[in-house]
mmCIF file with all atom_site columns, C-alpha atoms in Angstrom:
data_model
loop_
_atom_site.group_PDB
_atom_site.id
_atom_site.type_symbol
_atom_site.label_atom_id
_atom_site.label_alt_id
_atom_site.label_comp_id
_atom_site.label_asym_id
_atom_site.label_entity_id
_atom_site.label_seq_id
_atom_site.pdbx_PDB_ins_code
_atom_site.Cartn_x
_atom_site.Cartn_y
_atom_site.Cartn_z
_atom_site.occupancy
_atom_site.B_iso_or_equiv
_atom_site.pdbx_formal_charge
_atom_site.auth_seq_id
_atom_site.auth_comp_id
_atom_site.auth_asym_id
_atom_site.auth_atom_id
_atom_site.pdbx_PDB_model_num
ATOM 1   C CA . MET V 1 1   ? 49.831 71.595 15.882  1.00 0.00 ? 79  MET V CA 1
ATOM 2   C CA . LYS V 1 2   ? 51.880 68.939 13.506  1.00 0.00 ? 80  LYS V CA 1
ATOM 3   C CA . LYS V 1 3   ? 48.018 66.881 13.223  1.00 0.00 ? 81  LYS V CA 1
ATOM 4   C CA . ILE V 1 4   ? 46.605 70.024 12.242  1.00 0.00 ? 82  ILE V CA 1
ATOM 5   C CA . LEU V 1 5   ? 49.079 70.994 9.511   1.00 0.00 ? 83  LEU V CA 1
ATOM 6   C CA . THR V 1 6   ? 49.177 67.488 8.547   1.00 0.00 ? 84  THR V CA 1
ATOM 7   C CA . VAL V 1 7   ? 45.496 67.282 8.163   1.00 0.00 ? 85  VAL V CA 1
ATOM 8   C CA . LEU V 1 8   ? 45.390 70.914 5.922   1.00 0.00 ? 86  LEU V CA 1
ATOM 9   C CA . LEU V 1 9   ? 48.347 69.497 3.885   1.00 0.00 ? 87  LEU V CA 1
ATOM 10  C CA . ILE V 1 10  ? 46.370 66.295 3.008   1.00 0.00 ? 88  ILE V CA 1
ATOM 11  C CA . MET V 1 11  ? 43.224 68.268 2.272   1.00 0.00 ? 89  MET V CA 1
ATOM 12  C CA . THR V 1 12  ? 45.057 70.899 -0.130  1.00 0.00 ? 90  THR V CA 1
ATOM 13  C CA . MET V 1 13  ? 46.991 67.727 -1.983  1.00 0.00 ? 91  MET V CA 1
ATOM 14  C CA . ALA V 1 14  ? 43.683 65.863 -2.712  1.00 0.00 ? 92  ALA V CA 1
ATOM 15  C CA . VAL V 1 15  ? 41.892 69.293 -3.590  1.00 0.00 ? 93  VAL V CA 1
ATOM 16  C CA . CYS V 1 16  ? 44.684 69.736 -6.442  1.00 0.00 ? 94  CYS V CA 1
ATOM 17  C CA . ALA V 1 17  ? 45.027 66.451 -7.355  1.00 0.00 ? 95  ALA V CA 1
ATOM 18  C CA . ALA V 1 18  ? 41.047 66.901 -8.222  1.00 0.00 ? 96  ALA V CA 1
ATOM 19  C CA . ALA V 1 19  ? 41.449 70.169 -9.665  1.00 0.00 ? 97  ALA V CA 1
ATOM 20  C CA . CYS V 1 20  ? 44.406 68.821 -12.461 1.00 0.00 ? 98  CYS V CA 1
ATOM 21  C CA . GLY V 1 21  ? 42.436 65.956 -13.043 1.00 0.00 ? 99  GLY V CA 1
ATOM 22  C CA . LYS V 1 22  ? 39.403 67.587 -13.929 1.00 0.00 ? 100 LYS V CA 1
ATOM 23  C CA . LYS V 1 23  ? 38.254 68.453 -17.903 1.00 0.00 ? 101 LYS V CA 1
ATOM 24  C CA . GLU V 1 24  ? 37.557 71.826 -18.733 1.00 0.00 ? 102 GLU V CA 1
ATOM 25  C CA . VAL V 1 25  ? 34.148 71.717 -20.656 1.00 0.00 ? 103 VAL V CA 1
ATOM 26  C CA . VAL V 1 26  ? 34.966 73.640 -24.103 1.00 0.00 ? 104 VAL V CA 1
ATOM 27  C CA . SER V 1 27  ? 31.478 73.619 -25.494 1.00 0.00 ? 105 SER V CA 1
ATOM 28  C CA . THR V 1 28  ? 28.263 70.832 -25.362 1.00 0.00 ? 106 THR V CA 1
ATOM 29  C CA . GLU V 1 29  ? 25.927 72.157 -27.773 1.00 0.00 ? 107 GLU V CA 1
ATOM 30  C CA . THR V 1 30  ? 26.561 72.193 -31.526 1.00 0.00 ? 108 THR V CA 1
ATOM 31  C CA . THR V 1 31  ? 24.766 73.420 -34.583 1.00 0.00 ? 109 THR V CA 1
ATOM 32  C CA . VAL V 1 32  ? 23.496 70.966 -37.082 1.00 0.00 ? 110 VAL V CA 1
ATOM 33  C CA . TYR V 1 33  ? 24.028 71.832 -40.639 1.00 0.00 ? 111 TYR V CA 1
ATOM 34  C CA . GLU V 1 34  ? 23.190 70.406 -44.265 1.00 0.00 ? 112 GLU V CA 1
ATOM 35  C CA . ASP V 1 35  ? 24.986 68.932 -46.952 1.00 0.00 ? 113 ASP V CA 1
ATOM 36  C CA . GLY V 1 36  ? 26.303 71.579 -48.611 1.00 0.00 ? 114 GLY V CA 1
ATOM 37  C CA . ALA V 1 37  ? 25.967 74.473 -45.989 1.00 0.00 ? 115 ALA V CA 1
ATOM 38  C CA . VAL V 1 38  ? 27.832 77.890 -46.058 1.00 0.00 ? 116 VAL V CA 1
ATOM 39  C CA . ILE V 1 39  ? 28.561 78.723 -42.681 1.00 0.00 ? 117 ILE V CA 1
ATOM 40  C CA . GLY V 1 40  ? 30.437 81.367 -40.761 1.00 0.00 ? 118 GLY V CA 1
ATOM 41  C CA . GLU V 1 41  ? 32.085 84.150 -41.855 1.00 0.00 ? 119 GLU V CA 1
ATOM 42  C CA . GLY V 1 42  ? 35.349 85.571 -42.684 1.00 0.00 ? 120 GLY V CA 1
ATOM 43  C CA . ASN V 1 43  ? 38.332 85.880 -45.400 1.00 0.00 ? 121 ASN V CA 1
ATOM 44  C CA . THR V 1 44  ? 39.535 82.376 -45.444 1.00 0.00 ? 122 THR V CA 1
ATOM 45  C CA . VAL V 1 45  ? 37.702 79.596 -46.395 1.00 0.00 ? 123 VAL V CA 1
ATOM 46  C CA . PHE V 1 46  ? 37.706 76.368 -46.819 1.00 0.00 ? 124 PHE V CA 1
ATOM 47  C CA . ASP V 1 47  ? 35.894 72.453 -46.935 1.00 0.00 ? 125 ASP V CA 1
ATOM 48  C CA . LEU V 1 48  ? 34.953 70.237 -44.160 1.00 0.00 ? 126 LEU V CA 1
ATOM 49  C CA . THR V 1 49  ? 33.560 67.024 -44.443 1.00 0.00 ? 127 THR V CA 1
ATOM 50  C CA . ILE V 1 50  ? 31.609 65.427 -41.872 1.00 0.00 ? 128 ILE V CA 1
ATOM 51  C CA . VAL V 1 51  ? 31.347 61.475 -41.797 1.00 0.00 ? 129 VAL V CA 1
ATOM 52  C CA . ASN V 1 52  ? 29.328 60.473 -39.245 1.00 0.00 ? 130 ASN V CA 1
ATOM 53  C CA . ALA V 1 53  ? 29.163 56.570 -37.546 1.00 0.00 ? 131 ALA V CA 1
ATOM 54  C CA . GLU V 1 54  ? 26.218 55.511 -39.818 1.00 0.00 ? 132 GLU V CA 1
ATOM 55  C CA . GLN V 1 55  ? 28.459 56.791 -43.019 1.00 0.00 ? 133 GLN V CA 1
ATOM 56  C CA . LYS V 1 56  ? 26.111 60.288 -43.568 1.00 0.00 ? 134 LYS V CA 1
ATOM 57  C CA . GLU V 1 57  ? 28.458 62.390 -45.173 1.00 0.00 ? 135 GLU V CA 1
ATOM 58  C CA . VAL V 1 58  ? 28.078 66.420 -44.760 1.00 0.00 ? 136 VAL V CA 1
ATOM 59  C CA . ASN V 1 59  ? 29.507 68.732 -46.437 1.00 0.00 ? 137 ASN V CA 1
ATOM 60  C CA . VAL V 1 60  ? 30.293 72.073 -45.734 1.00 0.00 ? 138 VAL V CA 1
ATOM 61  C CA . GLU V 1 61  ? 32.383 75.461 -46.641 1.00 0.00 ? 139 GLU V CA 1
ATOM 62  C CA . VAL V 1 62  ? 34.099 77.462 -43.488 1.00 0.00 ? 140 VAL V CA 1
ATOM 63  C CA . HIS V 1 63  ? 34.542 81.112 -43.851 1.00 0.00 ? 141 HIS V CA 1
ATOM 64  C CA . THR V 1 64  ? 36.303 82.477 -41.104 1.00 0.00 ? 142 THR V CA 1
ATOM 65  C CA . ASP V 1 65  ? 38.930 85.213 -40.252 1.00 0.00 ? 143 ASP V CA 1
ATOM 66  C CA . GLU V 1 66  ? 40.314 82.454 -37.209 1.00 0.00 ? 144 GLU V CA 1
ATOM 67  C CA . GLU V 1 67  ? 43.674 81.027 -37.303 1.00 0.00 ? 145 GLU V CA 1
ATOM 68  C CA . THR V 1 68  ? 42.990 77.510 -36.566 1.00 0.00 ? 146 THR V CA 1
ATOM 69  C CA . VAL V 1 69  ? 40.807 74.570 -37.987 1.00 0.00 ? 147 VAL V CA 1
ATOM 70  C CA . GLY V 1 70  ? 39.554 74.450 -34.430 1.00 0.00 ? 148 GLY V CA 1
ATOM 71  C CA . ALA V 1 71  ? 38.675 77.935 -33.567 1.00 0.00 ? 149 ALA V CA 1
ATOM 72  C CA . ALA V 1 72  ? 36.643 78.162 -36.812 1.00 0.00 ? 150 ALA V CA 1
ATOM 73  C CA . LEU V 1 73  ? 34.723 75.121 -35.975 1.00 0.00 ? 151 LEU V CA 1
ATOM 74  C CA . MET V 1 74  ? 34.083 76.461 -32.683 1.00 0.00 ? 152 MET V CA 1
ATOM 75  C CA . ASP V 1 75  ? 33.247 79.848 -34.026 1.00 0.00 ? 153 ASP V CA 1
ATOM 76  C CA . CYS V 1 76  ? 30.529 78.192 -36.351 1.00 0.00 ? 154 CYS V CA 1
ATOM 77  C CA . GLY V 1 77  ? 29.273 75.834 -33.485 1.00 0.00 ? 155 GLY V CA 1
ATOM 78  C CA . ILE V 1 78  ? 29.680 73.190 -35.765 1.00 0.00 ? 156 ILE V CA 1
ATOM 79  C CA . LEU V 1 79  ? 32.053 71.273 -32.722 1.00 0.00 ? 157 LEU V CA 1
ATOM 80  C CA . ALA V 1 80  ? 32.002 70.761 -28.986 1.00 0.00 ? 158 ALA V CA 1
ATOM 81  C CA . GLY V 1 81  ? 34.232 69.278 -26.792 1.00 0.00 ? 159 GLY V CA 1
ATOM 82  C CA . GLU V 1 82  ? 36.642 69.314 -23.692 1.00 0.00 ? 160 GLU V CA 1
ATOM 83  C CA . ASP V 1 83  ? 40.581 70.310 -23.046 1.00 0.00 ? 161 ASP V CA 1
ATOM 84  C CA . GLY V 1 84  ? 42.169 67.251 -22.610 1.00 0.00 ? 162 GLY V CA 1
ATOM 85  C CA . PRO V 1 85  ? 46.109 66.454 -21.976 1.00 0.00 ? 163 PRO V CA 1
ATOM 86  C CA . TYR V 1 86  ? 46.414 66.603 -25.430 1.00 0.00 ? 164 TYR V CA 1
ATOM 87  C CA . GLY V 1 87  ? 45.042 69.513 -26.203 1.00 0.00 ? 165 GLY V CA 1
ATOM 88  C CA . LEU V 1 88  ? 40.808 69.456 -27.811 1.00 0.00 ? 166 LEU V CA 1
ATOM 89  C CA . TYR V 1 89  ? 38.421 66.407 -26.922 1.00 0.00 ? 167 TYR V CA 1
ATOM 90  C CA . ILE V 1 90  ? 36.426 66.546 -29.799 1.00 0.00 ? 168 ILE V CA 1
ATOM 91  C CA . LYS V 1 91  ? 32.770 64.946 -28.440 1.00 0.00 ? 169 LYS V CA 1
ATOM 92  C CA . THR V 1 92  ? 30.204 66.099 -30.902 1.00 0.00 ? 170 THR V CA 1
ATOM 93  C CA . VAL V 1 93  ? 30.234 67.373 -34.486 1.00 0.00 ? 171 VAL V CA 1
ATOM 94  C CA . ASN V 1 94  ? 27.276 68.537 -36.230 1.00 0.00 ? 172 ASN V CA 1
ATOM 95  C CA . GLY V 1 95  ? 24.755 66.858 -33.701 1.00 0.00 ? 173 GLY V CA 1
ATOM 96  C CA . ASP V 1 96  ? 26.551 63.781 -33.367 1.00 0.00 ? 174 ASP V CA 1
ATOM 97  C CA . THR V 1 97  ? 28.503 62.624 -30.028 1.00 0.00 ? 175 THR V CA 1
ATOM 98  C CA . TYR V 1 98  ? 30.900 60.163 -29.415 1.00 0.00 ? 176 TYR V CA 1
ATOM 99  C CA . ASP V 1 99  ? 32.964 59.282 -26.365 1.00 0.00 ? 177 ASP V CA 1
ATOM 100 C CA . TYR V 1 100 ? 35.410 56.812 -26.569 1.00 0.00 ? 178 TYR V CA 1
ATOM 101 C CA . GLU V 1 101 ? 35.126 55.806 -22.865 1.00 0.00 ? 179 GLU V CA 1
ATOM 102 C CA . GLU V 1 102 ? 31.518 55.398 -23.217 1.00 0.00 ? 180 GLU V CA 1
ATOM 103 C CA . ASP V 1 103 ? 31.154 53.656 -27.304 1.00 0.00 ? 181 ASP V CA 1
ATOM 104 C CA . GLY V 1 104 ? 34.514 53.287 -28.418 1.00 0.00 ? 182 GLY V CA 1
ATOM 105 C CA . LYS V 1 105 ? 33.834 55.505 -31.329 1.00 0.00 ? 183 LYS V CA 1
ATOM 106 C CA . TYR V 1 106 ? 35.883 58.917 -31.561 1.00 0.00 ? 184 TYR V CA 1
ATOM 107 C CA . TRP V 1 107 ? 36.319 61.834 -33.866 1.00 0.00 ? 185 TRP V CA 1
ATOM 108 C CA . ALA V 1 108 ? 39.143 61.325 -35.952 1.00 0.00 ? 186 ALA V CA 1
ATOM 109 C CA . PHE V 1 109 ? 40.588 64.913 -37.455 1.00 0.00 ? 187 PHE V CA 1
ATOM 110 C CA . TYR V 1 110 ? 41.961 64.445 -41.071 1.00 0.00 ? 188 TYR V CA 1
ATOM 111 C CA . ILE V 1 111 ? 44.065 66.941 -43.657 1.00 0.00 ? 189 ILE V CA 1
ATOM 112 C CA . ASN V 1 112 ? 43.817 67.007 -47.260 1.00 0.00 ? 190 ASN V CA 1
ATOM 113 C CA . GLY V 1 113 ? 42.739 63.162 -46.409 1.00 0.00 ? 191 GLY V CA 1
ATOM 114 C CA . GLU V 1 114 ? 45.615 61.976 -44.439 1.00 0.00 ? 192 GLU V CA 1
ATOM 115 C CA . TYR V 1 115 ? 45.050 61.358 -40.704 1.00 0.00 ? 193 TYR V CA 1
ATOM 116 C CA . GLY V 1 116 ? 45.716 64.677 -38.534 1.00 0.00 ? 194 GLY V CA 1
ATOM 117 C CA . MET V 1 117 ? 49.185 64.597 -37.218 1.00 0.00 ? 195 MET V CA 1
ATOM 118 C CA . THR V 1 118 ? 48.002 67.687 -35.348 1.00 0.00 ? 196 THR V CA 1
ATOM 119 C CA . GLY V 1 119 ? 45.151 68.463 -33.094 1.00 0.00 ? 197 GLY V CA 1
ATOM 120 C CA . VAL V 1 120 ? 42.046 70.535 -34.525 1.00 0.00 ? 198 VAL V CA 1
ATOM 121 C CA . ASP V 1 121 ? 42.623 73.243 -32.166 1.00 0.00 ? 199 ASP V CA 1
ATOM 122 C CA . VAL V 1 122 ? 46.315 73.956 -33.033 1.00 0.00 ? 200 VAL V CA 1
ATOM 123 C CA . THR V 1 123 ? 46.345 73.087 -36.744 1.00 0.00 ? 201 THR V CA 1
ATOM 124 C CA . THR V 1 124 ? 46.932 76.264 -39.007 1.00 0.00 ? 202 THR V CA 1
ATOM 125 C CA . ILE V 1 125 ? 44.399 76.841 -41.671 1.00 0.00 ? 203 ILE V CA 1
ATOM 126 C CA . ALA V 1 126 ? 46.457 76.610 -44.655 1.00 0.00 ? 204 ALA V CA 1
ATOM 127 C CA . GLU V 1 127 ? 44.921 77.545 -48.088 1.00 0.00 ? 205 GLU V CA 1
ATOM 128 C CA . GLY V 1 128 ? 43.730 75.020 -50.863 1.00 0.00 ? 206 GLY V CA 1
ATOM 129 C CA . ASP V 1 129 ? 44.093 72.467 -47.685 1.00 0.00 ? 207 ASP V CA 1
ATOM 130 C CA . TYR V 1 130 ? 40.884 70.464 -46.787 1.00 0.00 ? 208 TYR V CA 1
ATOM 131 C CA . TYR V 1 131 ? 39.558 68.920 -43.464 1.00 0.00 ? 209 TYR V CA 1
ATOM 132 C CA . ALA V 1 132 ? 37.692 66.510 -42.768 1.00 0.00 ? 210 ALA V CA 1
ATOM 133 C CA . LEU V 1 133 ? 36.110 64.454 -39.334 1.00 0.00 ? 211 LEU V CA 1
ATOM 134 C CA . LYS V 1 134 ? 35.086 61.292 -39.375 1.00 0.00 ? 212 LYS V CA 1
ATOM 135 C CA . ALA V 1 135 ? 33.603 58.846 -36.787 1.00 0.00 ? 213 ALA V CA 1
ATOM 136 C CA . GLU V 1 136 ? 35.740 56.030 -36.191 1.00 0.00 ? 214 GLU V CA 1
ATOM 137 C CA . GLU V 1 137 ? 36.425 52.938 -33.826 1.00 0.00 ? 215 GLU V CA 1
#
């Protein structure tokens, strides 16, 4: 009986450990917008600049009723990623995908030209602020 209980306990712990390490995919596909696009719907408006690894810059005007930048961009379909231990890990923006573990590049989030001290998913949209997502190594 002790052996059976031990085996069941070990199997339960293995399943729990596997589930804890698994990242939940938030989204995998994005919509690609052209420079100057006006996207979304809502009363709050902010500007977003996207710079990919080839230094192609796309500026869009985002309209939303969401409270956070991340929620607004997910709602517009402009970014995709997965939940990680530190919040949303952005993998794709405007059709360009980077994964630091695979290619050494990642999407950096900027607020008013400064590297964001909060993640895109928890940054509250503030009137007059502008945001950027830039591919970096």
